[in-house]
PDB file of C-alpha atoms in Angstrom:
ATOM      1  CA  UNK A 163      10.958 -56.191  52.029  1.00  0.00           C
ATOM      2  CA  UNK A 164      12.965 -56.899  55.412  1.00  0.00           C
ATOM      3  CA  UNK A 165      14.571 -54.193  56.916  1.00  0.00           C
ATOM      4  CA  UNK A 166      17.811 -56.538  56.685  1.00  0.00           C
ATOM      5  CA  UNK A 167      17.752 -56.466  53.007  1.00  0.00           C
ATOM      6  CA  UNK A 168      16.605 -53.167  52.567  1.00  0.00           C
ATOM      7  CA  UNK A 169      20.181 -52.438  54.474  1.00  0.00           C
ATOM      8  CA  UNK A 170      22.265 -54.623  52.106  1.00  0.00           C
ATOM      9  CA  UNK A 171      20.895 -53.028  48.943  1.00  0.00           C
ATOM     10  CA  UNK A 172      21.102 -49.609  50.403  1.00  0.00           C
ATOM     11  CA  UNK A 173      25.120 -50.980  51.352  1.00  0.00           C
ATOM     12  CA  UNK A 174      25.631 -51.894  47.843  1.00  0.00           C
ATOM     13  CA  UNK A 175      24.775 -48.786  46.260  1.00  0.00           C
ATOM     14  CA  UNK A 176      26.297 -46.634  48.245  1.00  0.00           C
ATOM     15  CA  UNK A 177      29.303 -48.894  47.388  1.00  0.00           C
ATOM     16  CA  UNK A 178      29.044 -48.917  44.007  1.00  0.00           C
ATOM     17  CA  UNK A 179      28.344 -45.410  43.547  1.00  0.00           C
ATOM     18  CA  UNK A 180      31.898 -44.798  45.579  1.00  0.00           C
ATOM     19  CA  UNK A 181      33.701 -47.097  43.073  1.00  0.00           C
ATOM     20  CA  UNK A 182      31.652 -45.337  40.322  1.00  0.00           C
ATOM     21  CA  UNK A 183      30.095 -48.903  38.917  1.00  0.00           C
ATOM     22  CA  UNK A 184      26.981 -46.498  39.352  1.00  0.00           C
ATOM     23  CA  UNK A 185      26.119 -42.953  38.263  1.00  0.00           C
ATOM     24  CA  UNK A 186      23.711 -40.810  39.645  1.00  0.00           C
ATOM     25  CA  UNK A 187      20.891 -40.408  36.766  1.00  0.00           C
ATOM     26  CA  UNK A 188      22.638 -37.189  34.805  1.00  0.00           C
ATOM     27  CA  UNK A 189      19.620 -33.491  35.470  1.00  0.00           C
ATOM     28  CA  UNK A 190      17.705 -32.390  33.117  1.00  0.00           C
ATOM     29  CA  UNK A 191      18.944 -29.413  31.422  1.00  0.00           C
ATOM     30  CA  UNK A 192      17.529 -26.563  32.719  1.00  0.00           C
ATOM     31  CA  UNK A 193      14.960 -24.209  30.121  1.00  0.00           C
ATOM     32  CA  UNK A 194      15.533 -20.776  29.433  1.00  0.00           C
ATOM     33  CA  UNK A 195      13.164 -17.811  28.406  1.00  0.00           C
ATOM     34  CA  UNK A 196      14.457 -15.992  25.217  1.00  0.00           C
ATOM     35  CA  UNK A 197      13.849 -12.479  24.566  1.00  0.00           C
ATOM     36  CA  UNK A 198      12.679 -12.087  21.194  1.00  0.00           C
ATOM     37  CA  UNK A 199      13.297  -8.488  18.964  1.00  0.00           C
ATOM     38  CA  UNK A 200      10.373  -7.467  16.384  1.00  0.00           C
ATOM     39  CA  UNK A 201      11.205  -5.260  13.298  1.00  0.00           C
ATOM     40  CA  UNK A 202       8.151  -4.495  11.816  1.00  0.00           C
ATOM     41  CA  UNK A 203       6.911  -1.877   8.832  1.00  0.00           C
ATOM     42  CA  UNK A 204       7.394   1.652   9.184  1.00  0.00           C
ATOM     43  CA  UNK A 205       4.852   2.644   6.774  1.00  0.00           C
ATOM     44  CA  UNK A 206       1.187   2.203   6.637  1.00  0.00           C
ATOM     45  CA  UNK A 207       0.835  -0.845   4.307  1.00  0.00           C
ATOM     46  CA  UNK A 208      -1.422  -1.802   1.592  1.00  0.00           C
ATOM     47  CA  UNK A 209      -4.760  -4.131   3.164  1.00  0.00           C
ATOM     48  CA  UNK A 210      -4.415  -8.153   1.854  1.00  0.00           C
ATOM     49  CA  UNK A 211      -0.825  -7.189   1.097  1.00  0.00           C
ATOM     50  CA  UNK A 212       2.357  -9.007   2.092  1.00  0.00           C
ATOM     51  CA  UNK A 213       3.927  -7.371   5.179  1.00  0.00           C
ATOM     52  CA  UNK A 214       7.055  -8.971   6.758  1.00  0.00           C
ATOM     53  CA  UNK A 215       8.235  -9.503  10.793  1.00  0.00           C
ATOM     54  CA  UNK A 216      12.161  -9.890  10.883  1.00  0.00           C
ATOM     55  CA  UNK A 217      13.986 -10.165  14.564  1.00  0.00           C
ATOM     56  CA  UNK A 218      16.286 -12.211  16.590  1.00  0.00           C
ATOM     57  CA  UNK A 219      16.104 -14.262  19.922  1.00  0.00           C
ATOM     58  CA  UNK A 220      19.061 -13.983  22.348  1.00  0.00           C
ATOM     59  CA  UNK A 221      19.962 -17.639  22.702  1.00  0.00           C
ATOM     60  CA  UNK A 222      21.650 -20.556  20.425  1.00  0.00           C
ATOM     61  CA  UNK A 223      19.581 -22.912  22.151  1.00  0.00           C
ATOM     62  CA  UNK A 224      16.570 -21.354  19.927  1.00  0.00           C
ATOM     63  CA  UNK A 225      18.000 -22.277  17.194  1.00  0.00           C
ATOM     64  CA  UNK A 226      15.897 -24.811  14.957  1.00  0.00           C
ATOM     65  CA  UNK A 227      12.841 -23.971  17.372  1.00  0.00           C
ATOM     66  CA  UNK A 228       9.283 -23.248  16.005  1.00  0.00           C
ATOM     67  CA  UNK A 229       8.398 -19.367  15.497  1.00  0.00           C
ATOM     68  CA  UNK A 230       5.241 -17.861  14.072  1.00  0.00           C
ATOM     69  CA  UNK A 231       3.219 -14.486  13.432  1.00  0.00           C
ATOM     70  CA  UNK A 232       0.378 -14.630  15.591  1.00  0.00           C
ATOM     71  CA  UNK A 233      -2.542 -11.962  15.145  1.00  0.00           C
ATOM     72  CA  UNK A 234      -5.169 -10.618  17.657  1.00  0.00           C
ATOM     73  CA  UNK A 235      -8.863 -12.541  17.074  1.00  0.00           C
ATOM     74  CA  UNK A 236     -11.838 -12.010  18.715  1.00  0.00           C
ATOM     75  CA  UNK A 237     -11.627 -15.400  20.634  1.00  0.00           C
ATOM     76  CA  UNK A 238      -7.372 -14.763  21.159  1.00  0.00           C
ATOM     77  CA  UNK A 239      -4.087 -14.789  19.302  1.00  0.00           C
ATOM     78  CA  UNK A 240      -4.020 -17.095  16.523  1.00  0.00           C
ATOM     79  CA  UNK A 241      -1.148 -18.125  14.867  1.00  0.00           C
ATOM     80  CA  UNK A 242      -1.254 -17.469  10.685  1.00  0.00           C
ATOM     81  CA  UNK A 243       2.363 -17.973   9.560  1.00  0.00           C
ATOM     82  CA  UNK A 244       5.266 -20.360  10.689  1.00  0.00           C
ATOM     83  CA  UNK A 245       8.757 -20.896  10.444  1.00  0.00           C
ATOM     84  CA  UNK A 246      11.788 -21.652  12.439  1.00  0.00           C
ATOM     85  CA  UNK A 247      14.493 -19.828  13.694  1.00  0.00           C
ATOM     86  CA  UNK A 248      17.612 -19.853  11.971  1.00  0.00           C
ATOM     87  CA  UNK A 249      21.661 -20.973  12.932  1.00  0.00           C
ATOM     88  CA  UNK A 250      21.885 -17.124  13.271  1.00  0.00           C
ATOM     89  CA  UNK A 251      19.340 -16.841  15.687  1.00  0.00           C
ATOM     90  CA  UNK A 252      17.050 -14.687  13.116  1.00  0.00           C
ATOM     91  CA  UNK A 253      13.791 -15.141  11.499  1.00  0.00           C
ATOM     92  CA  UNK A 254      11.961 -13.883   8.978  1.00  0.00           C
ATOM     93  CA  UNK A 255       8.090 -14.342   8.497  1.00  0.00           C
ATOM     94  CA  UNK A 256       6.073 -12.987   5.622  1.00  0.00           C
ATOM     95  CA  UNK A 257       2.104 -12.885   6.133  1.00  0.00           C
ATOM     96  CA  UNK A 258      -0.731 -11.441   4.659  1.00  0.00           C
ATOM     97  CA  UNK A 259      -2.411  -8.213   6.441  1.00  0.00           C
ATOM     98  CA  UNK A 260      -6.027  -7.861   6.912  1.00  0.00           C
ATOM     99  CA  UNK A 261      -8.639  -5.169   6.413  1.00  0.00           C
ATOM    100  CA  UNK A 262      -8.205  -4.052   9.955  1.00  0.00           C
ATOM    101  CA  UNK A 263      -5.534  -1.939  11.648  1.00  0.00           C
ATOM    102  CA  UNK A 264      -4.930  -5.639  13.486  1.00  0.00           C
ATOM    103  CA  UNK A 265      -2.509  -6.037  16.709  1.00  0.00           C
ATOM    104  CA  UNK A 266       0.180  -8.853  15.741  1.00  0.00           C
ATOM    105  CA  UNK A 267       3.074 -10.791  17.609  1.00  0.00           C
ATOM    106  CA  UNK A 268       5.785 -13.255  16.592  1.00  0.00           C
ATOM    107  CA  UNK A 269       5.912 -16.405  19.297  1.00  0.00           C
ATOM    108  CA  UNK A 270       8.561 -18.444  19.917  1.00  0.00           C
ATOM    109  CA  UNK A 271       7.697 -22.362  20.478  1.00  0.00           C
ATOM    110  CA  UNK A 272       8.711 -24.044  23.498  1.00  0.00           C
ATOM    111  CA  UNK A 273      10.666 -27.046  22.898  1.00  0.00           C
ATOM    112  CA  UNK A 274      13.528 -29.608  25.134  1.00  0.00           C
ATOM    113  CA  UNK A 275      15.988 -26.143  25.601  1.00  0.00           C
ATOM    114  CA  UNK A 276      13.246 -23.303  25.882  1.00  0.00           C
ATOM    115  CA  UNK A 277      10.122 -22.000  27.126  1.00  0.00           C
ATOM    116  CA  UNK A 278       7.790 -20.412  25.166  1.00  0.00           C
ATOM    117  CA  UNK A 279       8.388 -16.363  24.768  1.00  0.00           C
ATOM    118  CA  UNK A 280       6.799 -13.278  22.571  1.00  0.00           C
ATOM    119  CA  UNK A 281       7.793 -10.489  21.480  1.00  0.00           C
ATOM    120  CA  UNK A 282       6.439  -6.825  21.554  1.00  0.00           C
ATOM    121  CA  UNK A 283       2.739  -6.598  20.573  1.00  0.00           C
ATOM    122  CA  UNK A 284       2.410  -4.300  17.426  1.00  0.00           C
ATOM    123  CA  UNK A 285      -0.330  -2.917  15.628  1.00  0.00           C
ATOM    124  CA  UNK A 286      -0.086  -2.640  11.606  1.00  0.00           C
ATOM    125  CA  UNK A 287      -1.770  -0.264  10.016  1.00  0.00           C
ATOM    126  CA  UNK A 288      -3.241  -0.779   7.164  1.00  0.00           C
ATOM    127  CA  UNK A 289      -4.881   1.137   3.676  1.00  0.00           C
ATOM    128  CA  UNK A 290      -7.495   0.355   1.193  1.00  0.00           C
ATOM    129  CA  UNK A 291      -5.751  -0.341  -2.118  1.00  0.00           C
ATOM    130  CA  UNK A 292      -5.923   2.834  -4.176  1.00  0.00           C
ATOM    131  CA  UNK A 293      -7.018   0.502  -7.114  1.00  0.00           C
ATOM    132  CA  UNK A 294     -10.268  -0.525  -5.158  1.00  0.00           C
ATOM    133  CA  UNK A 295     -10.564   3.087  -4.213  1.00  0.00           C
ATOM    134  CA  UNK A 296     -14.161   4.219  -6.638  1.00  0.00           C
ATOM    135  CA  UNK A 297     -13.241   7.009  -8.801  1.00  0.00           C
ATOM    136  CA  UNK A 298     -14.776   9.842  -7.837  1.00  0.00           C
ATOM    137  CA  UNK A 299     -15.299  12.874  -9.882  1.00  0.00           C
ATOM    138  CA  UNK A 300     -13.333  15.053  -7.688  1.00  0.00           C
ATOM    139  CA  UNK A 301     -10.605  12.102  -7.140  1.00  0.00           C
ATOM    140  CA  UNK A 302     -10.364  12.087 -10.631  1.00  0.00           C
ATOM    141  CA  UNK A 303      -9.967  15.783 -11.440  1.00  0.00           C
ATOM    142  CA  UNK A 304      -7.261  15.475  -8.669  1.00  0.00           C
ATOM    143  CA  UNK A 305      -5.171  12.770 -10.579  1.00  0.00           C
ATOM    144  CA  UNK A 306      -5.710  14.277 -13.793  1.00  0.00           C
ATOM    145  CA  UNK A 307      -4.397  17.387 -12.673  1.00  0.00           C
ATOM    146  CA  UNK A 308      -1.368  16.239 -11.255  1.00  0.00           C
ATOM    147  CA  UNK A 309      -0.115  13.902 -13.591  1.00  0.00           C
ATOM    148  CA  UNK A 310      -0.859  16.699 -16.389  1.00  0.00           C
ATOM    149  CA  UNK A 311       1.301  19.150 -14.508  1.00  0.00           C
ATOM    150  CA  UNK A 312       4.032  16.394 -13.778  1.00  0.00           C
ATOM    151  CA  UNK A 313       4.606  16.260 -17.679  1.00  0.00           C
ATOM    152  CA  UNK A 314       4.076  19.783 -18.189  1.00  0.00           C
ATOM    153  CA  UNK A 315       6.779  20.228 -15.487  1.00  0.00           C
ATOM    154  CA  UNK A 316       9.076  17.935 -16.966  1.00  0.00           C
ATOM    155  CA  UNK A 317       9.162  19.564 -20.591  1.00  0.00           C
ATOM    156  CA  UNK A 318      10.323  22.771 -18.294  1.00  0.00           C
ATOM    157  CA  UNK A 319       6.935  24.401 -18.334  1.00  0.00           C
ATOM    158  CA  UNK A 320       4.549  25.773 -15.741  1.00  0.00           C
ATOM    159  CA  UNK A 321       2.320  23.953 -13.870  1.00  0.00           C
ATOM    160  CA  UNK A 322      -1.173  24.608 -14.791  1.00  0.00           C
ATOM    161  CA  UNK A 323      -4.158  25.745 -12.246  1.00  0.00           C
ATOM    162  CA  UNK A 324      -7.239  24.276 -11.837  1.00  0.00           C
ATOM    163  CA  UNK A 325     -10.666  26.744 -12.881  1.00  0.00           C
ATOM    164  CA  UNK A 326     -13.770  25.580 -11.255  1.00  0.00           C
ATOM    165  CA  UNK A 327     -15.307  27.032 -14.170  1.00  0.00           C
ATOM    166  CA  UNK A 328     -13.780  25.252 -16.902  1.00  0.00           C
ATOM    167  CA  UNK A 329     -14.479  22.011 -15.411  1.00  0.00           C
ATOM    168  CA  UNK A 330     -18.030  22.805 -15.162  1.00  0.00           C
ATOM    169  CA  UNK A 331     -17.827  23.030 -18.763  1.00  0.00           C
ATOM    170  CA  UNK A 332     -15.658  19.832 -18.836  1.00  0.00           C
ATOM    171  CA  UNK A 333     -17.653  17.820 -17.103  1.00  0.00           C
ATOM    172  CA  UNK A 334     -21.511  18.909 -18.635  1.00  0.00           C
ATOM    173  CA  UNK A 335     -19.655  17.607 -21.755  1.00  0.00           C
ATOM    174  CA  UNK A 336     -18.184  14.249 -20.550  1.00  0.00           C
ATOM    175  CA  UNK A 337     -22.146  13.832 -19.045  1.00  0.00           C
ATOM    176  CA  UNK A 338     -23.369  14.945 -22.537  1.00  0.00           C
ATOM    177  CA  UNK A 339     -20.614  12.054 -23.936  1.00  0.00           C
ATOM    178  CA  UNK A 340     -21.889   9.735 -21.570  1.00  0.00           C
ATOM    179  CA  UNK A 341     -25.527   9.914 -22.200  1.00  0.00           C
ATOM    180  CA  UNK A 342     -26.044  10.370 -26.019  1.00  0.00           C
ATOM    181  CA  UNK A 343     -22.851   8.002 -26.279  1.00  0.00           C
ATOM    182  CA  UNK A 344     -22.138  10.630 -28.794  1.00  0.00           C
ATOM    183  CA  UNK A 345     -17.687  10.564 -28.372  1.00  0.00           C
ATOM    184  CA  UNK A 346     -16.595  13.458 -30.408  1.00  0.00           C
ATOM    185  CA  UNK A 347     -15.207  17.161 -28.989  1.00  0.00           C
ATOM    186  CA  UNK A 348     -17.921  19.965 -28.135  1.00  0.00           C
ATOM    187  CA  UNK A 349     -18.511  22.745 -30.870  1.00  0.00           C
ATOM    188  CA  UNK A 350     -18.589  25.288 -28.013  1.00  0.00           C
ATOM    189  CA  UNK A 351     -16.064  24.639 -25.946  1.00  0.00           C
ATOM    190  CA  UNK A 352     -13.973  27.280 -26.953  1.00  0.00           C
ATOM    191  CA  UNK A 353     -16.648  29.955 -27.407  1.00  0.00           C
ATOM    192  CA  UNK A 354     -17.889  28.989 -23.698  1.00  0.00           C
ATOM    193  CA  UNK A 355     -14.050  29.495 -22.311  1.00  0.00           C
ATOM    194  CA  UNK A 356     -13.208  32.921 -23.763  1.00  0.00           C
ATOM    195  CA  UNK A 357     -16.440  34.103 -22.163  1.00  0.00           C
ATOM    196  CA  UNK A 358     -14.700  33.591 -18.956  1.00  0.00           C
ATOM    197  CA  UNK A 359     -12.166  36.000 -20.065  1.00  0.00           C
ATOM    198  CA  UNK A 360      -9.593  33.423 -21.748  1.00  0.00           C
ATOM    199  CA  UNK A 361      -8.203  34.400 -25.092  1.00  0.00           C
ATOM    200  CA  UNK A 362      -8.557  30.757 -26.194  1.00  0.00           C
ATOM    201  CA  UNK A 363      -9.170  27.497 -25.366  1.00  0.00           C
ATOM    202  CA  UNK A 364      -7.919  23.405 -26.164  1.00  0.00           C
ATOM    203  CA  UNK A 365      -9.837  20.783 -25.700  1.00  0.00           C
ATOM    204  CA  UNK A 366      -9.107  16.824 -25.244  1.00  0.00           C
ATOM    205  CA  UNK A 367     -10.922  13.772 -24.915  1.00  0.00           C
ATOM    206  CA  UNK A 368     -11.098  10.351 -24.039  1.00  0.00           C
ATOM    207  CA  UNK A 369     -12.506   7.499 -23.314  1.00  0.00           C
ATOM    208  CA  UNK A 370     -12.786   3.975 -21.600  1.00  0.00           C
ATOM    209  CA  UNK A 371      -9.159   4.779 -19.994  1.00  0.00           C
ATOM    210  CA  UNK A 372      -8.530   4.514 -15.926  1.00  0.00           C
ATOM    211  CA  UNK A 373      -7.800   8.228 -14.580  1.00  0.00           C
ATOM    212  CA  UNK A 374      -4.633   7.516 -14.005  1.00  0.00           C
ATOM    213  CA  UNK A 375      -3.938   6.367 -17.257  1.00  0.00           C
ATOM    214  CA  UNK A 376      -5.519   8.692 -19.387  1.00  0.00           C
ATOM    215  CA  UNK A 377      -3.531  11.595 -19.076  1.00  0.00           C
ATOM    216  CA  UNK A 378      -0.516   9.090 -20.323  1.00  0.00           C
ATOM    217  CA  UNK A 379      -2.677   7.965 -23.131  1.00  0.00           C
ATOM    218  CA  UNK A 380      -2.783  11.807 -24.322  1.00  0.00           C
ATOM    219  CA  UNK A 381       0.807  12.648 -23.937  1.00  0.00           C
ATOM    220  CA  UNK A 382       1.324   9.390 -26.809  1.00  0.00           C
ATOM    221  CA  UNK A 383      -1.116  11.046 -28.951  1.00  0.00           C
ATOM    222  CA  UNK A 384       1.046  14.108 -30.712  1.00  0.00           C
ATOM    223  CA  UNK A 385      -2.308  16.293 -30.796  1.00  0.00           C
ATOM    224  CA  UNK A 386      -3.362  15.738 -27.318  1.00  0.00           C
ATOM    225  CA  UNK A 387       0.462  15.832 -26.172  1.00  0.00           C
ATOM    226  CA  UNK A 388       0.770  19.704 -27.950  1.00  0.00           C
ATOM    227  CA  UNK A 389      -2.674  20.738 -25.927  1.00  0.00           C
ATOM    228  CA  UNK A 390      -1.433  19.793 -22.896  1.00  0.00           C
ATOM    229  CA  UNK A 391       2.104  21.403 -23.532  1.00  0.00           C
ATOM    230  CA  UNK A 392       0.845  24.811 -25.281  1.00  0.00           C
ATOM    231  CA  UNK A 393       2.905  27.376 -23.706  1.00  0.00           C
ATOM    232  CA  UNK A 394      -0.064  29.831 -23.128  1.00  0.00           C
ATOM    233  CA  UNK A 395      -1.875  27.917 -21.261  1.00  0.00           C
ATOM    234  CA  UNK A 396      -2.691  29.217 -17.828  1.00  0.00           C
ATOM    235  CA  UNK A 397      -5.540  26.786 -16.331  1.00  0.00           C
ATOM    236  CA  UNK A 398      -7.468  23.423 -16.210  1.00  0.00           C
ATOM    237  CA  UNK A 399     -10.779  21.898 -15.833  1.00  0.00           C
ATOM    238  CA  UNK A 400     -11.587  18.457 -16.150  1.00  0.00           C
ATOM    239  CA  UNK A 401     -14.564  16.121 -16.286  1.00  0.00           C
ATOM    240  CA  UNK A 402     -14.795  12.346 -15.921  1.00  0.00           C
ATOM    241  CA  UNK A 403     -18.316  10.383 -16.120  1.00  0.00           C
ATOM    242  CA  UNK A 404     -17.986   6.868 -14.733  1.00  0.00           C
ATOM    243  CA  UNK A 405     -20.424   5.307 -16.795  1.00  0.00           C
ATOM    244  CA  UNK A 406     -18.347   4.489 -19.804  1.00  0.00           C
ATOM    245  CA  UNK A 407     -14.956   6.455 -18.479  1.00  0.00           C
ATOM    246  CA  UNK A 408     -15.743   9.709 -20.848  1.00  0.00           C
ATOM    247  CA  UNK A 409     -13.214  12.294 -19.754  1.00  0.00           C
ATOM    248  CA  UNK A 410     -12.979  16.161 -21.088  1.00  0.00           C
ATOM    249  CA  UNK A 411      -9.845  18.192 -20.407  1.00  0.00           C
ATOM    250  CA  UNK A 412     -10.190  21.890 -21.504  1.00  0.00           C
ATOM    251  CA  UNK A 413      -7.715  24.580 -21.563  1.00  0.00           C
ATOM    252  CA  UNK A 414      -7.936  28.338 -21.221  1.00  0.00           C
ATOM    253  CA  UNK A 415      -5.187  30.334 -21.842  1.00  0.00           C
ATOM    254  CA  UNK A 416      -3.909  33.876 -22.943  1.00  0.00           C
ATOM    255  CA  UNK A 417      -2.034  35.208 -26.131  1.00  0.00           C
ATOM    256  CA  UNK A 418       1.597  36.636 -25.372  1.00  0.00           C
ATOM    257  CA  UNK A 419       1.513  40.815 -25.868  1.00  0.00           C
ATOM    258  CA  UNK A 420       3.625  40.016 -28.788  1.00  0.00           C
ATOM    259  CA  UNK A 421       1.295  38.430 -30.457  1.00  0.00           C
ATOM    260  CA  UNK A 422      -1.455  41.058 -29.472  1.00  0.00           C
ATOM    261  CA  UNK A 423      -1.627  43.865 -32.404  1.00  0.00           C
TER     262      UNK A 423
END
C-alpha cells in the first residue's frame, strides 16, 4: 500500500476515534483464581457407601461454573462426580467411596470468568461393612453378649459375665447341633454347669438367625426372654456354628441365701 495512503487511513482513524465514530475494541475481562473450601466426613465411613463434599468458592463469577469430586488413580486424578456451583457460591457433591483409604479433591472448571482451581487434597477413610464382616465364633460370642446384657440392663438388671467355661460347653453343643442336625436342647447342660460350681443353669437355642439378631429373636420368645432375665444369673457362655447358624446360650447362676435351707 503507498505510504501516502497508509497516512490518510492512519488520519482518518485517528479522526474518527476523536469524534468517537470509532471505539477502541472493548478488553477482555480479566480471569480470576477462586479459592475453593472442602467440608468433608469426620468419621471413618462405610466402603461403597455414599460420602458427601460440601464447600464454597470465594467469587460470584463461579457461579453456574462446572465443579466435580475428583479421586487419586494410579495414572492421576480422575473426576467421578459433577455438578455446578450454585447462586450462593456453594456446592454439594455426593459420590460413592471405594475399598481404599483413597485421597480425593473437588475441582473447579475453568470457564469465560475463571481459571481452573482445587481445593485441599483429603484422604477418606474408609471400613469394611460390618454386614460383609464373616462371623466369627469369637465375633459372635462378642455380639451375643452385648446385646444380651443391653436388655438385661434395660429391665434394671445386672449385666452378665462371660465364663470361658460355659461356652466351651455352649459351643461343643451348637457343633453337636450342627453335625447330627439334631436341633433340640442338651440333656446335660445343666449337670455339666453346676460342676463348675453354679447352683443351676438355663439354657437357649437357636437357629438359622444372624448373631445380631438372635438374641432379639429370644427376648420375643417369653421362655427364652425369662432365661435371659432370671435374676440369679451371674454368667454367660455362648456358642455359634456357622454351618447352619446353630447357636447355644447357657446360663450359670446361684440361689439367693434365702432360698438356701
Amino acid at each position: 500500500m503507498p505510504r501516502k495512503l497508509i497516512a490518510l487511513v492512519t488520519g482518518l482513524l485517528t479522526a474518527a476515534l476523536m469524534l468517537g465514530v470509532v471505539s477502541p475494541a472493548t478488553a477482555a475481562p480479566k480471569k480470576v483464581t477462586p479459592k475453593v473450601s472442602l467440608s468433608t466426613p469426620k468419621a471413618t465411613v462405610i466402603q461403597w457407601s455414599t460420602s458427601t463434599f460440601k464447600g464454597k468458592v470465594n467469587t460470584k463469577k463461579a457461579v453456574g461454573a462446572k465443579v466435580s469430586v475428583q479421586r487419586k488413580t494410579t495414572k492421576g486424578w480422575k473426576d467421578i462426580k459433577k455438578g455446578k456451583v450454585t447462586k450462593k457460591r456453594t456446592y454439594t457433591l455426593h459420590f460413592q467411596t471405594n475399598s481404599k483409604n483413597s485421597l480425593y479433591r473437588v475441582k473447579v472448571h475453568a470457564n469465560k470468568k475463571i481459571r481452573i482451581a482445587y481445593s485441599r487434597t483429603v484422604r477418606v477413610k474408609t471400613k469394611p461393612d460390618p454386614r460383609d464382616i464373616p462371623w466369627t465364633v469369637e465375633r459372635a460370642q462378642a455380639q451375643i453378649v452385648k446385646d444380651t446384657n443391653a436388655f438385661r440392663v434395660s429391665q434394671g438388671l445386672n449385666p452378665v459375665t462371660i465364663d470361658s467355661r460355659i461356652s466351651k460347653i455352649a459351643q461343643d453343643w451348637s457343633d453337636h447341633m450342627a453335625r447330627t442336625r439334631d436341633f433340640q436342647h442338651s440333656k446335660t447342660y445343666n449337670d455339666q454347669i453346676r460342676a463348675l460350681g453354679y447352683d443351676f443353669a438355663r439354657e437357649n437355642i437357636a437357629m438359622g438367625h444372624s448373631p445380631d439378631e438372635v438374641v432379639a429373636a429370644w427376648f420375643a420368645s417369653p421362655g427364652h426372654r425369662a432365661a435371659m432375665l432370671d435374676p440369679r444369673v451371674t454368667h454367660i457362655g455362648v456358642g455359634f456354628t456357622a454351618s447352619g447358624k446353630y447357636y447355644t446360650q447357657n446360663f450359670g447362676g446361684f440361689w439367693p441365701d434365702e432360698d438356701i435351707e
